[in-house]
Coordinates of C-alpha atoms and ligand atoms in Angstrom, one line a residue:
X17 CA 8.7 -8.5 4.8
X18 CA 11.8 -8.7 2.3
X19 CA 15.6 -9.5 3.0
X20 CA 16.8 -7.7 0.0
X21 CA 16.9 -4.2 -0.1
X22 CA 16.4 -4.0 3.9
X23 CA 18.7 -1.4 5.4
X24 CA 17.1 -2.5 8.9
X25 CA 18.5 -6.0 8.9
X26 CA 21.6 -4.8 7.4
X27 CA 22.6 -2.6 10.2
X28 CA 21.3 -4.7 12.8
X29 CA 23.5 -7.4 11.4
X30 CA 26.4 -5.0 11.2
X31 CA 26.2 -3.5 14.4
X32 CA 25.0 -6.4 16.8
X33 CA 26.6 -9.8 18.0
X34 CA 22.5 -11.4 17.8
X35 CA 19.5 -10.7 16.0
X36 CA 16.3 -11.9 16.6
X37 CA 13.6 -10.8 14.6
X38 CA 10.2 -9.9 15.6
X39 CA 6.6 -9.4 14.2
X40 CA 4.2 -7.9 16.4
X41 CA 0.6 -8.8 15.2
X42 CA -1.0 -5.1 16.0
X43 CA -4.3 -6.2 18.0
X44 CA -6.6 -3.5 16.6
X45 CA -5.5 -4.5 13.3
X46 CA -5.4 -8.1 13.8
X47 CA -8.8 -8.3 15.0
X48 CA -11.7 -10.0 12.9
X49 CA -13.9 -9.9 15.2
X50 CA -14.6 -5.9 15.9
X51 CA -17.3 -4.5 14.7
X52 CA -14.8 -1.9 13.3
X53 CA -12.8 -4.5 11.7
X54 CA -9.6 -2.9 10.1
X55 CA -8.3 -5.9 8.2
X56 CA -10.3 -8.6 6.2
X57 CA -9.2 -12.2 5.6
X58 CA -8.1 -11.6 2.2
X59 CA -5.0 -9.4 3.4
X60 CA -4.4 -11.4 6.5
X61 CA -3.9 -14.5 4.4
X62 CA -1.6 -12.8 2.2
X63 CA 0.1 -11.2 5.2
X64 CA 0.6 -14.8 6.6
X65 CA 1.8 -16.2 3.4
X66 CA 4.8 -13.6 3.1
X67 CA 5.5 -14.0 6.7
X68 CA 5.8 -17.6 6.2
X69 CA 8.1 -17.2 3.5
X70 CA 10.0 -14.8 5.4
X71 CA 10.6 -17.2 8.6
X72 CA 11.6 -20.0 6.4
X73 CA 14.2 -18.2 4.6
X74 CA 15.3 -16.2 7.9
X75 CA 16.0 -19.7 9.5
X76 CA 17.8 -21.2 6.5
X77 CA 20.4 -17.7 7.1
X78 CA 20.1 -19.1 11.0
X79 CA 17.7 -16.7 12.7
X80 CA 14.0 -16.9 13.5
X81 CA 11.1 -14.8 14.0
X82 CA 9.1 -14.2 16.9
X83 CA 5.6 -13.8 16.6
X84 CA 3.6 -11.8 19.0
X85 CA 0.2 -10.4 19.1
X86 CA 0.0 -7.3 20.9
X87 CA 1.1 -3.6 21.1
X88 CA 4.5 -2.9 19.7
X89 CA 4.8 -0.3 22.5
X90 CA 4.2 -2.7 25.2
X91 CA 5.5 -6.0 23.5
X92 CA 9.0 -4.7 22.0
X93 CA 10.0 -3.9 25.8
X94 CA 8.8 -6.8 27.2
X95 CA 10.5 -9.3 24.3
X96 CA 13.7 -7.1 24.7
X97 CA 14.2 -7.9 28.6
X98 CA 13.0 -11.4 28.4
X99 CA 16.0 -11.9 25.8
X100 CA 18.3 -9.5 27.3
X101 CA 18.8 -7.4 24.0
X102 CA 19.8 -4.2 24.3
X103 CA 18.6 -2.0 21.6
X104 CA 15.9 -2.2 18.6
X105 CA 16.0 -1.6 15.0
X106 CA 12.9 -0.9 12.8
X107 CA 12.1 0.3 9.5
X108 CA 10.2 4.0 10.1
X109 CA 6.7 4.4 9.1
X110 CA 5.3 7.7 8.0
X111 CA 1.3 7.3 9.2
X112 CA 0.3 9.1 12.2
X113 CA -0.6 5.8 14.3
X114 CA 3.3 4.1 13.4
X115 CA 4.8 7.2 13.9
X116 CA 3.1 7.9 17.4
X117 CA 4.1 4.2 18.5
X118 CA 7.8 5.0 17.5
X119 CA 7.8 8.2 19.5
X120 CA 6.3 6.3 22.5
X121 CA 8.7 3.4 22.2
X122 CA 11.9 5.4 21.8
X123 CA 10.9 6.9 25.0
X124 CA 11.3 3.3 26.6
X125 CA 14.2 1.9 24.8
X126 CA 16.7 2.3 22.4
X127 CA 15.5 2.4 19.2
X128 CA 17.0 2.9 16.2
X129 CA 15.0 3.5 13.1
X130 CA 16.2 3.1 9.6
X131 CA 14.6 3.9 5.8
X132 CA 13.3 1.6 3.4
X133 CA 9.8 2.1 3.1
X134 CA 9.9 4.6 -0.2
X135 CA 13.0 5.6 -2.5
X136 CA 13.4 9.0 -0.4
X137 CA 13.5 9.7 3.3
X138 CA 12.2 13.1 4.9
X139 CA 16.2 14.1 5.0
X140 CA 16.4 13.8 1.2
X141 CA 14.2 15.7 0.4
X142 CA 15.0 19.2 -1.4
X143 CA 12.8 21.4 1.2
X144 CA 11.7 20.9 4.5
X145 CA 8.9 18.8 5.2
X146 CA 6.7 22.1 6.3
X147 CA 7.1 23.3 2.9
X148 CA 6.1 19.9 1.1
X149 CA 4.1 21.5 -2.0
X150 CA 0.1 21.0 -1.8
X151 CA 0.2 19.9 -4.9
X152 CA 1.6 16.6 -6.4
X153 CA 3.3 18.2 -10.0
X154 CA 5.3 20.6 -8.0
X155 CA 6.4 18.0 -5.8
X156 CA 7.2 16.0 -8.4
X157 CA 9.4 18.6 -10.5
X158 CA 11.2 19.3 -7.4
X159 CA 12.0 15.6 -6.5
X160 CA 12.7 14.8 -9.9
X161 CA 15.2 17.7 -10.4
X162 CA 17.4 16.3 -7.3
X163 CA 16.8 12.3 -8.4
X164 CA 19.0 10.7 -6.8
X165 CA 18.0 7.3 -5.9
X166 CA 20.2 5.0 -3.8
X167 CA 21.3 1.5 -4.8
X168 CA 19.4 -1.4 -3.2
X169 CA 21.2 -3.1 0.0
X170 CA 22.1 -6.2 -0.8
X171 CA 20.5 -9.6 1.1
X172 CA 22.2 -10.6 4.2
X173 CA 24.1 -14.0 3.8
X174 CA 23.9 -15.5 7.1
X175 CA 21.9 -14.2 10.5
X176 CA 23.7 -14.9 14.0
X177 CA 20.9 -15.4 16.6
X178 CA 21.4 -17.5 19.4
X179 CA 18.2 -17.2 21.0
X180 CA 15.6 -19.8 20.3
X181 CA 12.1 -18.1 19.7
X182 CA 9.4 -18.8 22.0
X183 CA 6.3 -18.7 19.5
X184 CA 5.4 -19.8 15.7
X185 CA 3.7 -18.4 13.2
X186 CA -0.4 -18.3 14.0
X187 CA -2.4 -19.8 11.2
X188 CA -5.2 -17.7 9.7
X189 CA -7.9 -19.5 11.6
X190 CA -6.6 -19.6 14.8
X191 CA -6.6 -15.8 14.5
X192 CA -10.2 -15.6 14.1
X193 CA -10.2 -15.0 10.1
X194 CA -12.0 -16.9 7.8
X195 CA -10.2 -19.0 4.8
X196 CA -11.2 -17.2 1.5
X197 CA -11.7 -19.2 -1.7
X198 CA -10.1 -17.9 -4.7
X199 CA -12.3 -16.6 -7.6
X200 CA -10.9 -17.3 -11.1
X201 CA -12.3 -13.8 -12.4
X202 CA -9.4 -11.9 -10.3
X203 CA -7.1 -10.0 -12.2
X204 CA -4.2 -12.1 -10.7
X205 CA -3.7 -15.2 -8.1
X206 CA -1.7 -12.6 -5.4
X207 CA 0.2 -15.1 -3.6
X208 CA 2.3 -13.0 -0.6
X209 CA 5.9 -12.9 -0.4
X210 CA 9.5 -11.4 -1.4
X211 CA 10.2 -14.8 -4.0
X212 CA 6.5 -14.1 -5.2
X213 CA 6.8 -10.3 -5.6
X214 CA 10.1 -10.8 -7.6
X215 CA 8.8 -13.6 -10.0
X216 CA 5.4 -11.1 -10.9
X217 CA 7.6 -8.2 -11.3
X218 CA 10.0 -10.1 -13.6
X219 CA 6.8 -11.6 -15.3
X220 CA 5.2 -8.5 -15.9
X221 CA 8.2 -6.4 -17.0
X222 CA 10.1 -9.0 -19.0
X223 CA 8.2 -11.9 -19.9
X224 CA 4.9 -10.7 -20.7
X225 CA 6.8 -7.5 -21.7
X226 CA 4.0 -4.8 -20.5
X227 CA 6.1 -2.3 -19.1
X228 CA 6.5 -0.7 -22.7
X229 CA 3.1 -0.1 -23.4
X230 CA 1.8 0.5 -19.7
X231 CA 0.9 4.3 -20.4
X232 CA -1.7 3.2 -22.9
X233 CA -3.1 0.2 -20.7
X234 CA -3.0 1.7 -17.1
X235 CA -6.3 2.4 -17.0
X236 CA -7.6 -0.9 -17.9
X237 CA -10.1 -3.1 -15.8
X238 CA -9.6 -7.0 -17.0
X239 CA -6.8 -8.8 -16.6
X240 CA -3.7 -9.1 -14.9
X241 CA -1.6 -7.2 -17.5
X242 CA -3.0 -3.4 -17.9
X243 CA -1.1 -2.4 -14.7
X244 CA 2.0 -3.6 -12.6
X245 CA -0.4 -5.5 -9.8
X246 CA 2.6 -4.5 -7.4
X247 CA 0.8 -2.7 -4.8
X248 CA 0.0 -5.6 -2.5
X249 CA 3.7 -6.6 -2.5
X250 CA 4.6 -3.0 -2.0
X251 CA 2.3 -1.9 0.5
X252 CA 3.7 -4.7 3.3
X253 CA 7.2 -4.4 2.0
X254 CA 7.8 -7.7 0.2
X255 CA 9.7 -5.7 -2.6
X256 CA 11.0 -1.9 -2.0
X257 CA 10.1 0.6 -4.1
X258 CA 13.9 1.3 -4.8
X259 CA 14.1 -2.1 -6.1
X260 CA 11.2 -1.8 -8.6
X261 CA 12.8 1.6 -9.8
X262 CA 16.2 0.0 -10.6
X263 CA 14.1 -2.7 -12.6
X264 CA 12.6 0.1 -14.8
X265 CA 16.3 1.3 -15.2
X266 CA 17.5 -2.0 -16.4
X267 CA 14.3 -2.7 -18.8
X268 CA 15.2 1.1 -20.2
X269 CA 18.5 -0.1 -20.6
X270 CA 18.3 -3.3 -22.0
X271 CA 15.1 -3.1 -24.1
X272 CA 13.4 0.0 -24.6
X273 CA 12.7 3.4 -22.6
X274 CA 9.9 5.2 -23.7
X275 CA 6.7 7.0 -21.7
X276 CA 5.5 4.1 -20.4
X277 CA 8.5 3.0 -18.5
X278 CA 8.8 6.8 -17.1
X279 CA 5.0 6.2 -16.3
X280 CA 5.5 3.7 -13.7
X281 CA 8.4 5.4 -11.9
X282 CA 5.7 8.5 -12.2
X283 CA 3.3 6.6 -10.4
X284 CA 5.3 5.5 -7.7
X285 CA 6.2 9.2 -7.3
X286 CA 2.3 9.7 -6.3
X287 CA 2.9 6.9 -3.5
X288 CA 6.2 9.2 -2.3
X289 CA 4.3 12.1 -2.3
X290 CA 1.3 10.9 0.1
X291 CA 3.9 9.4 2.6
X292 CA 5.1 12.8 2.5
X293 CA 1.9 14.1 3.3
X294 CA 0.9 11.6 5.9
X295 CA 4.7 12.4 7.7
X296 CA 3.5 16.2 7.3
X297 CA 0.1 16.5 8.8
X298 CA -0.2 13.5 10.9
X299 CA -3.6 12.7 12.2
X300 CA -5.3 15.9 10.0
X301 CA -5.4 12.7 7.1
X302 CA -7.6 10.6 9.2
X303 CA -10.1 13.1 9.8
X304 CA -13.3 14.5 8.1
X305 CA -11.8 18.5 6.7
X306 CA -8.5 16.2 5.7
X307 CA -5.6 18.9 5.4
X308 CA -7.9 21.7 4.0
X309 CA -8.7 24.2 6.1
X310 CA -12.5 24.5 5.2
X311 CA -16.0 24.2 7.2
X312 CA -17.1 20.7 7.9
X313 CA -18.3 19.0 4.8
X314 CA -22.0 18.1 5.2
X315 CA -22.7 14.7 4.5
X316 CA -25.8 12.7 4.4
X317 CA -24.1 9.9 6.2
X318 CA -27.0 7.4 5.7
X319 CA -26.5 3.6 6.4
X320 CA -28.5 2.1 4.0
X321 CA -27.3 4.3 1.4
X322 CA -23.6 3.6 2.3
X323 CA -24.4 -0.2 2.3
X324 CA -26.0 -0.4 -0.9
X325 CA -22.6 1.0 -2.4
X326 CA -20.5 -1.4 0.0
X327 CA -22.7 -4.3 -1.7
X328 CA -22.4 -3.1 -5.2
X329 CA -26.1 -2.5 -5.2
X330 CA -26.3 0.9 -6.5
X331 CA -28.2 2.2 -9.4
X332 CA -25.1 2.6 -11.1
X333 CA -23.5 -0.7 -12.8
X334 CA -20.1 0.0 -13.4
X335 CA -19.4 1.2 -9.7
X336 CA -21.3 -2.0 -8.6
X337 CA -19.2 -4.2 -10.9
X338 CA -16.1 -2.6 -9.4
X339 CA -17.3 -2.9 -5.5
X340 CA -18.5 -6.6 -6.6
X341 CA -14.8 -7.2 -7.4
X342 CA -13.3 -5.5 -4.5
X343 CA -15.7 -7.6 -2.2
X344 CA -14.6 -10.9 -3.7
X345 CA -11.1 -10.4 -4.6
X346 CA -9.6 -7.3 -2.1
X347 CA -8.6 -5.8 -5.5
X348 CA -9.8 -2.9 -8.0
X349 CA -8.1 -1.0 -10.8
X350 CA -7.0 2.6 -10.0
X351 CA -9.9 3.9 -12.5
X352 CA -12.5 1.8 -10.8
X353 CA -11.2 3.4 -7.6
X354 CA -11.5 6.9 -8.8
X355 CA -14.7 5.9 -9.6
X356 CA -16.5 4.2 -6.8
X357 CA -14.9 7.0 -4.5
X358 CA -16.1 9.9 -6.9
X359 CA -19.6 8.6 -6.6
X360 CA -20.0 7.8 -2.9
X361 CA -18.8 11.4 -2.1
X362 CA -20.6 13.4 -5.0
X363 CA -23.5 11.0 -6.2
X364 CA -24.5 9.7 -3.2
X365 CA -23.5 12.5 -1.0
X366 CA -21.8 9.8 1.7
X367 CA -18.6 10.6 4.0
X368 CA -15.7 10.3 2.0
X369 CA -14.1 8.9 5.9
X370 CA -16.8 5.9 5.6
X371 CA -15.6 4.8 1.9
X372 CA -12.0 5.3 3.2
X373 CA -12.4 3.1 6.2
X374 CA -13.8 0.4 4.0
X375 CA -11.1 0.1 1.7
X376 CA -8.9 -0.1 4.6
X377 CA -10.7 -3.2 5.9
X378 CA -11.1 -4.8 2.4
X379 CA -8.1 -4.1 0.3
X380 CA -5.0 -6.1 -0.3
X381 CA -3.0 -3.4 -0.8
X382 CA -3.9 -0.9 1.6
X383 CA -1.6 1.5 2.6
X384 CA -2.8 4.4 5.5
X385 CA -0.9 7.0 2.9
X386 CA -2.0 6.1 -0.4
X387 CA -5.4 5.3 0.8
X388 CA -6.3 8.2 2.9
X389 CA -4.3 10.4 0.8
X390 CA -6.2 9.3 -2.6
X391 CA -9.4 9.4 -0.6
X392 CA -8.8 12.7 0.8
X393 CA -8.3 14.1 -2.8
X394 CA -11.2 12.8 -4.2
X395 CA -13.4 13.8 -1.2
X396 CA -12.0 17.4 -2.3
X397 CA -9.8 17.8 1.5
X398 CA -6.6 16.7 0.3
X399 CA -4.4 17.8 -2.2
X400 CA -6.6 18.3 -5.2
X401 CA -6.3 21.8 -6.9
X402 CA -9.9 21.3 -8.8
X403 CA -12.0 20.6 -5.3
X404 CA -14.9 19.0 -7.0
X405 CA -13.9 16.0 -9.1
X406 CA -17.1 14.7 -9.9
X407 CA -17.0 12.0 -12.9
X408 CA -19.2 11.6 -15.6
X409 CA -20.3 8.3 -15.2
X410 CA -21.9 7.3 -18.2
X411 CA -18.8 8.5 -20.0
X412 CA -16.4 6.9 -17.8
X413 CA -17.9 3.4 -17.8
X414 CA -18.5 4.1 -22.0
X415 CA -14.9 4.8 -22.2
X416 CA -13.1 2.1 -20.0
X417 CA -15.7 -0.4 -20.6
X418 CA -17.2 0.3 -24.3
X419 CA -18.5 -3.3 -24.5
X420 CA -19.5 -4.1 -20.9
X421 CA -16.6 -6.6 -20.7
X422 CA -15.9 -5.6 -17.2
X423 CA -19.3 -5.7 -15.9
X424 CA -20.6 -8.5 -17.4
X425 CA -17.7 -9.9 -16.0
X426 CA -18.9 -9.2 -12.4
X427 CA -22.8 -8.5 -12.5
X428 CA -23.6 -12.3 -13.2
Ligands
FAD739 C1 -9.7 5.8 -3.3 C2 -8.3 5.3 -3.8 C3 -7.7 4.7 -2.8 C4 -6.6 4.0 -3.1 N1 -5.8 3.1 -1.9 C5 -4.9 2.4 -2.4 C6 -4.2 1.9 -1.0 O1 -4.5 1.6 -0.1 N2 -2.7 1.3 -1.3 C7 -2.3 1.4 -2.5 O2 -1.0 1.0 -3.0 N3 -3.0 2.3 -3.4 C8 -3.8 3.0 -3.2 N4 -4.2 3.6 -4.1 C9 -3.9 3.8 -5.9 C10 -3.8 2.9 -6.8 O3 -5.5 2.9 -7.4 C11 -3.2 1.8 -6.4 O4 -2.0 1.9 -6.1 C12 -3.1 1.1 -7.9 O5 -4.1 0.7 -8.3 C13 -2.5 -0.1 -7.8 O6 -2.6 -1.0 -9.1 P1 -0.8 -1.1 -9.6 O7 0.4 -1.9 -8.8 O8 -1.0 -2.1 -10.6 O9 -0.7 0.3 -10.1 P2 0.6 0.4 -11.0 O10 -0.4 1.8 -12.1 O11 1.3 -0.6 -11.7 O12 1.4 1.6 -10.5 C14 2.7 0.9 -9.6 C15 2.8 1.7 -8.4 O13 2.7 3.0 -8.3 C16 1.8 3.5 -6.7 N5 0.5 4.1 -7.2 C17 0.1 3.8 -8.3 N6 -1.1 5.1 -8.3 C18 -0.8 5.5 -7.2 C19 -2.0 6.2 -6.3 N7 -2.7 7.0 -7.1 N8 -1.4 6.7 -5.3 C20 0.0 6.3 -5.0 N9 0.4 5.4 -5.3 C21 0.0 4.9 -6.5 C22 1.0 2.1 -6.5 O14 2.3 1.6 -5.3 C23 1.6 1.0 -7.5 O15 2.1 -0.4 -7.1 C24 -5.8 4.4 -4.2 C25 -6.2 4.7 -5.0 C26 -7.6 5.6 -4.8 C27 -8.3 6.2 -5.9

């Protein structure tokens, strides 16, 4: 979703005469009428906005994008044959479905995988993937000691492409999604695209000067400033974690370096951690027992209770306010996510995977590694050294929403 800091396109342009960009809308994901819907309209709209911007930028440089709905594993070989291309470059992914597709594709075509999703790749780790520390703090200490972070790749100046694409970017409604009205209570008017990502990063870090107190504000619930809000763009690649890292460094050199500036990097390390957990454990992060060798967890799996949670109709007002924010805007704060997940699992006795699937559909910033990694953690089948992380909800609401501003905002 970006041309800046993009190893994949940089290599393709260096090594090939003609480069055609291809975007596959995976059918199981771009399928709004499915009973087990995996992506709602809010995220679909954000992705289409990002693609529109990318398409324009690529056209200005002389290239073009072919948009295809289907399965990458079928469509990529077909497109290559129809255009007479001899190789395919793609950014390597970490989660199971994606890595399986990479494996199946590599059996059929000349597939060249590059890095770019995170700060580090498997080969950079100071340990073998099989020895990935089970606990985050140990992972952090080990990778931080090594602490070499590559510089950003520069954006291409031109794209040589003599092929004419046969398709155009589809619209939201032509794909079967519905237009979503914006809600003025939303933390931010998120708009897709690499330029939008940079614009917001610049505003939040430099103009609004929020980074210098991020450690104190990061558990907030209301408004644009309490956390970076970069996750929607990071998740689909409009901006890279390496670009964010170098922006933090610049701010530290030019303005101030303190606990808060470090803490934003610390959070990016959680993102890295869950990427490697996904890579290490493959399909296990999508299974009820997660990565723990434990007995099958007994859950109530009661559809009515689960529906009440989804719709924000539980006996707990703090949970409800968060769930309504999610349904209305596709956003929920980190503090909110922890509370509603813990409430579903520990108080309502429901299956953590049902909650994770609901988040998968609803979240604007959905990422398989971060979502299932965090849910496993809270469900007691992940990387948490304390297996029963139940919250005291009265205390949480009192502490984080003392005057009820957040609850009043959403529970009208
Ligand atoms: C149950 C649950 C589900 C979650 N699902 C997702 C998801 O699908 N996609 C997603 O990006 N994050 C997910 N998170 C992590 C976290 O809540 C969001 O990344 C964060 O709230 C995004 O807001 P921000 O960009 O303002 O974050 P900031 O606080 O500004 O942090 C900066 C960046 O660090 C990364 N980050 C921060 N916290 C975490 C974390 N706990 N785990 C992984 N990365 C983190 C994100 O990329 C984030 O954009 C989940 C957390 C929980 C508890």
